C-alpha positions as MATLAB code, in Angstrom:
seq = 'MHPILSQAHATEVHSLCDTLTLYPLDELSVFEARGTEARAFLQGQITNDIANAGPEQARLAGYCTAQGRLLATMVIVWTPDSGTAAVPNTLPEDTGVLLGLLRRDLMASVLKRLSMFVLRAKAKLNPTAFEVVGVSLATSQLKALSQQLGHDLPTAAWQALTAPTGLWLCAPSAASDAMTRWWWLAADSQRAACETLKLGYTLKTPEHWQALDIAAGLPWVEAATQDLLIPQTLNLDLIEGVSFTKGCYPGQEIVARSHYRGTVKRRMHFGQVTQTQGLMIQAGSDIFDALGSEQACGRVINSTLVAGASAADSSVAHLLFETTFEALARNALHVGGRDGALIRLGELPYATKPA';
ca = [
       8.466  -18.540    9.772;
       7.044  -17.129    6.137;
       7.634  -19.610    3.252;
       9.977  -17.517    1.661;
      11.950  -16.406    4.171;
      12.439  -20.143    5.723;
      14.309  -20.730    2.359;
      16.854  -17.741    2.640;
      19.809  -17.338    5.029;
      19.296  -14.710    8.260;
      22.766  -14.149    9.219;
      25.126  -11.818   11.271;
      25.221   -9.626    7.933;
      28.734   -9.735    6.295;
      28.080   -9.113    2.512;
      28.433   -6.300    0.334;
      24.665   -5.461    0.928;
      25.070   -5.226    4.622;
      21.836   -2.827    4.767;
      19.488   -5.495    3.185;
      16.326   -5.984    5.394;
      13.484   -8.479    5.043;
       9.955   -7.945    6.507;
       7.381  -10.922    6.359;
       4.063   -9.405    5.084;
       1.486  -12.124    6.101;
      -1.281   -9.342    6.223;
      -0.929   -8.772    2.454;
      -2.043  -11.136   -0.158;
      -2.538  -11.187   -3.951;
      -5.406  -11.734   -6.562;
      -5.455  -12.583  -10.079;
      -7.647  -11.214  -13.060;
      -7.356  -13.326  -16.097;
      -9.291  -13.266  -19.628;
      -9.305  -11.267  -22.791;
     -11.510   -8.456  -20.825;
      -9.794   -8.264  -17.528;
      -8.089   -5.253  -17.885;
     -11.035   -3.531  -19.421;
     -13.245   -4.819  -16.420;
     -10.962   -3.731  -13.838;
     -10.550   -0.419  -15.565;
     -14.283    0.433  -14.960;
     -14.068   -0.606  -11.185;
     -10.919    1.168   -9.751;
     -10.209    5.038   -9.251;
      -6.993    4.867  -11.521;
      -6.294    4.449  -15.007;
      -4.680    0.819  -15.785;
      -5.954    1.012  -19.600;
      -2.496    2.368  -20.679;
       0.051    1.164  -17.987;
       2.618   -1.467  -19.505;
       4.194   -4.327  -17.373;
       6.687   -2.220  -15.960;
       3.876    0.130  -14.263;
       2.130   -0.605  -11.085;
      -0.936    1.635  -10.297;
      -2.175    2.523   -6.813;
      -5.913    2.718   -6.737;
      -9.055    2.511   -4.760;
     -12.092    0.652   -4.766;
     -15.305    2.538   -4.156;
     -18.892    2.321   -3.330;
     -21.533    4.070   -5.569;
     -21.520    6.798   -3.217;
     -17.598    7.249   -3.627;
     -16.597    5.691   -0.157;
     -13.367    3.234   -0.350;
     -13.974   -0.272    0.238;
     -10.206   -1.098   -0.289;
      -7.187    0.320   -1.592;
      -4.667   -2.087   -3.757;
      -1.980   -1.964   -5.998;
      -2.289   -3.190   -9.463;
       0.095   -4.477  -11.877;
      -0.225   -6.035  -15.527;
       2.324   -8.727  -16.135;
       3.265  -11.318  -18.499;
       1.626  -14.735  -18.067;
       3.372  -17.619  -16.362;
       6.255  -18.609  -18.874;
       6.127  -15.580  -20.915;
       9.127  -13.274  -21.220;
       8.465   -9.780  -19.921;
       8.923   -7.234  -22.758;
       8.118   -3.733  -21.576;
       5.179   -2.085  -22.876;
       4.574   -4.491  -25.855;
       1.979   -7.125  -24.355;
      -1.438   -7.255  -26.456;
      -4.587   -6.169  -24.672;
      -5.785   -9.549  -24.343;
      -2.497  -11.147  -22.966;
      -0.827  -11.285  -19.681;
      -2.560  -11.213  -16.094;
      -3.324   -8.468  -13.621;
      -2.195   -8.791  -10.368;
      -3.785   -7.129   -7.278;
      -1.884   -6.269   -4.185;
      -4.662   -6.235   -1.403;
      -4.885   -6.842    2.594;
      -5.592  -10.153    3.287;
      -8.604   -9.499    5.760;
     -10.335   -7.720    2.666;
      -9.700  -10.343    0.120;
     -12.667  -12.435    0.089;
     -15.228   -9.585    0.493;
     -13.708   -7.469   -2.428;
     -13.231  -10.504   -4.779;
     -16.816  -11.429   -4.026;
     -18.285   -7.889   -4.732;
     -15.943   -7.584   -7.851;
     -17.263  -10.826   -9.273;
     -20.609   -9.778   -8.794;
     -20.097   -7.256  -11.715;
     -18.262   -9.282  -14.072;
     -21.626  -10.481  -15.690;
     -20.686  -11.446  -19.229;
     -17.174   -9.978  -19.416;
     -14.345  -12.350  -20.276;
     -12.643  -11.846  -16.722;
     -12.031  -14.340  -13.946;
     -10.771  -13.038  -10.376;
      -9.234  -15.289   -7.931;
      -6.853  -15.228   -5.150;
      -3.071  -16.608   -5.810;
      -0.797  -18.575   -4.032;
       1.929  -15.640   -4.304;
       3.729  -14.782   -0.852;
       4.744  -11.225   -0.062;
       7.668   -9.971    1.523;
       8.758   -6.490    1.926;
      12.606   -5.617    0.892;
      14.470   -2.744    1.691;
      18.150   -1.643    0.734;
      20.249    1.512    1.053;
      19.972    3.019   -2.474;
      23.830    3.355   -2.533;
      23.921   -0.810   -2.698;
      21.209   -1.469   -5.327;
      24.153   -2.633   -7.800;
      25.303   -5.095   -5.418;
      21.792   -6.554   -4.778;
      21.256   -6.698   -8.469;
      24.301   -8.682   -9.094;
      23.461  -11.011   -6.493;
      19.842  -11.548   -8.013;
      21.155  -11.851  -11.530;
      18.786   -9.275  -12.726;
      18.094   -5.426  -12.448;
      15.394   -3.904   -9.977;
      13.100   -1.161  -10.435;
      14.109    2.040   -8.752;
      11.177    4.568   -9.046;
       8.057    4.069   -6.797;
       5.348    2.205   -8.739;
       7.648    0.649  -11.137;
       7.430   -3.317  -11.639;
       9.789   -5.910  -12.878;
       9.101   -9.502  -13.510;
      12.034  -11.624  -13.127;
      13.094  -15.434  -12.278;
      13.052  -14.621   -8.911;
       9.448  -13.139   -8.923;
       7.708  -10.007   -9.179;
       9.168   -6.839   -7.804;
       7.291   -3.617   -7.129;
       8.848   -0.436   -5.966;
       7.113    1.091   -3.101;
       7.182    4.642   -2.340;
       9.276    5.736    0.544;
       9.596    8.882    2.791;
      11.675   11.733    1.229;
      14.173   11.395    4.160;
      14.722    7.835    3.709;
      17.839    7.005    1.763;
      16.546    3.580    0.866;
      14.761    1.841   -1.708;
      11.926   -0.501   -0.883;
       9.781   -3.066   -2.811;
       7.109   -5.478   -2.326;
       8.650   -8.947   -3.458;
       5.942  -11.322   -4.778;
       7.043  -14.997   -5.474;
       5.130  -18.086   -6.184;
       6.024  -21.780   -5.396;
       7.974  -22.238   -8.342;
       9.836  -18.964   -7.716;
      10.818  -19.596   -4.091;
      13.685  -21.855   -5.009;
      15.328  -18.675   -6.452;
      15.959  -17.613   -2.950;
      18.704  -20.360   -2.853;
      20.511  -17.815   -5.008;
      20.253  -15.293   -2.417;
      23.259  -16.003   -0.348;
      23.572  -12.656    1.374;
      23.258  -12.193    4.903;
      19.781   -9.940    5.821;
      18.388   -8.492    8.875;
      14.821   -9.766    9.397;
      12.561   -7.231   10.850;
       8.924   -7.309   12.039;
       5.645   -6.551    9.573;
       5.406   -3.521   12.304;
       8.398   -1.977   10.968;
       7.438   -2.176    7.280;
       3.968   -0.798    8.213;
       5.780    2.365    9.839;
       7.617    2.860    6.592;
       4.331    2.763    4.631;
       2.790    5.323    7.272;
       5.986    7.494    6.964;
       5.657    7.580    3.081;
       1.842    8.472    3.786;
       0.644    5.307    1.955;
      -2.681    4.234    3.216;
      -4.370    0.911    3.355;
      -8.219    0.543    4.044;
      -8.785   -1.814    6.715;
     -12.010   -3.664    7.743;
     -12.651   -0.897   10.443;
     -12.560    1.775    7.939;
     -14.330    0.540    4.965;
     -17.261    2.493    3.322;
     -16.261    5.593    5.428;
     -14.239    7.726    3.357;
     -13.787    9.171   -0.036;
     -10.432    8.696   -1.989;
      -9.221   12.579   -1.449;
      -9.583   11.964    2.486;
      -6.788    9.455    2.368;
      -4.837   11.359   -0.052;
      -5.163    9.096   -2.906;
      -5.194   11.901   -5.212;
      -2.001   13.389   -3.820;
      -0.135   10.131   -4.436;
      -1.145    9.166   -7.971;
      -3.976    6.874   -6.809;
      -6.957    8.622   -8.688;
      -7.218    9.461  -12.471;
      -9.853   12.253  -13.123;
      -9.571   11.949  -16.974;
     -10.014    7.821  -17.298;
     -13.970    7.716  -17.102;
     -16.453    5.986  -15.239;
     -16.040    3.780  -12.325;
     -18.308    3.292   -9.129;
     -18.436    6.497   -7.058;
     -16.517    8.422   -9.733;
     -19.198   11.278   -9.889;
     -18.983   11.960   -6.112;
     -14.995   11.586   -6.490;
     -14.722   14.228   -9.402;
     -17.191   16.723   -8.012;
     -15.096   16.868   -4.598;
     -11.963   17.494   -6.840;
     -13.459   20.027   -9.339;
     -15.378   21.831   -6.672;
     -12.872   21.958   -4.122;
     -14.716   20.575   -1.376;
     -12.125   18.561    0.241;
     -12.120   19.621    3.781;
     -10.575   16.413    5.504;
      -7.109   15.076    4.967;
      -4.950   12.329    5.987;
      -2.062   13.192    8.000;
       0.944   11.527    9.943;
       1.695   11.582   13.615;
       3.244    9.596   16.287;
       2.207    8.575   19.765;
       4.446    7.303   22.714;
       2.879    4.156   23.717;
       1.928    3.723   27.614;
       1.142    0.410   28.755;
      -2.701   -0.557   28.209;
      -3.135    1.826   25.315;
      -4.454    0.231   22.269;
      -4.514    2.311   19.007;
      -6.356    0.754   16.329;
      -7.713    1.690   12.772;
     -11.033    3.414   13.512;
      -9.927    4.683   16.643;
     -11.515    8.313   17.137;
      -9.441   11.329   17.212;
     -10.363   14.421   19.351;
      -9.379   18.017   19.497;
      -8.844   19.232   22.974;
      -9.346   22.647   22.091;
     -12.454   21.858   19.964;
     -15.732   20.099   20.144;
     -16.418   17.261   22.392;
     -17.282   15.284   19.392;
     -14.575   13.254   17.894;
     -12.974   15.153   14.682;
     -11.468   12.376   13.083;
     -10.234    8.571   13.081;
      -7.010    6.489   12.716;
      -6.657    5.051    9.308;
      -3.394    2.950   10.061;
      -1.643    2.406   13.081;
       1.488    0.066   13.867;
       3.589   -0.160   17.120;
       7.232   -0.227   17.029;
       8.988   -1.469   20.039;
      12.017    0.737   21.493;
      15.644   -0.389   20.722;
      15.945   -1.402   24.108;
      13.791   -2.391   27.161;
      14.352    1.334   28.515;
      13.060    2.850   25.477;
       9.110    3.502   25.005;
       7.366    1.925   21.991;
       5.987    4.205   19.669;
       2.821    4.422   17.895;
       3.055    5.575   14.210;
      -0.277    6.661   12.737;
      -1.983    7.875    9.446;
      -5.129    9.424   10.591;
      -7.590   11.796    8.975;
      -9.251   15.121   10.515;
     -10.073   18.816    9.373;
      -7.743   21.269    8.782;
      -8.853   23.455   11.306;
      -8.677   20.813   13.947;
      -5.030   20.144   12.735;
      -3.995   23.983   13.027;
      -4.711   23.925   16.819;
      -2.229   21.074   17.328;
      -4.271   19.567   20.418;
      -5.219   16.078   19.035;
      -5.691   13.034   21.014;
      -6.621    9.254   20.663;
      -9.626    7.933   22.413;
     -10.730   10.903   24.099;
      -9.907   14.747   24.741;
      -7.668   13.710   27.419;
      -6.125   10.406   25.836;
      -2.757   10.141   24.379;
      -1.386   13.201   22.833;
      -0.495   13.045   18.979;
       2.935   14.300   17.939;
       2.422   15.591   14.527;
       4.763   14.720   11.870;
       5.341   15.718    8.152;
       4.348   13.607    5.210;
       6.646   13.598    1.888;
       3.914   15.539    0.209;
       1.881   18.642    0.574;
      -1.633   18.217    2.090;
      -2.921   21.888    1.679;
      -6.742   22.664    1.580;
      -8.267   21.928   -1.853;
];
């Protein structure tokens, strides 16, 4: 069992917070950037502006090649250093530590590449021992959970809070979800705080959390989709993941040109596929238009399979995929071939109109 969850109490839920759900997220890991120039260094490497972000503000960002193609997506937050009290928006520039939430399978390659460009900057990047758990709760029960934890919780997407129990980052949710979601990051010294969480909770799989990310239109670059797509194709500019005023970073000219010239012809969309035996849908799988060209018209960005509620119910694959607006309008998209599994198109909680 996940190291954090092994200390908590999975029970039949009989508490004030009977919608509390935890999801072990072993596929995510956390790196740190320390040093008096760490923030300035990362500011010049990623697509979003972290220079003006205080310790209560997380930032979604992409990390690109010089050609503007994404090598990773990540969530960055500036926190007080260990043992330092969190006072919102008052940390001096050269204090605290930057934490980055990143897919575990990309951690080594991304840190290696970033470290190549540190040069003489006073910054060091390293993986951390933080464990990551997804937490969701009906928004109506926020007060009860806060009372049990002994501290408030962030309630708007991309807000952050450093507390004795760990770091809480509020994740975006689909507009139809009457729930609040967090990434909960806890170090060894903070896991004991789980003993104060005497609530019953429901334990769900990482796939259920990934389905919530997909419904929210939140993409994660995976190894199969590295160095292929610009930030706009993954809608990062639509979900506060790109700043067009912050200045230079690798690929900035390409990203800005696509934005200001209105040349974004492909976007990321949401869909579902009823899973049949033997069908494997993975990141990087080709998408085909049955009414268009015989060539692939797009690819899967993220996919997760959620089992049916009972043995009689079909499993459903939830997808984020990219394609052209022309192919999307024909609504005849299939995975793996023109006669492959049909994608049922869904709506994202934000508009993806042609630029």
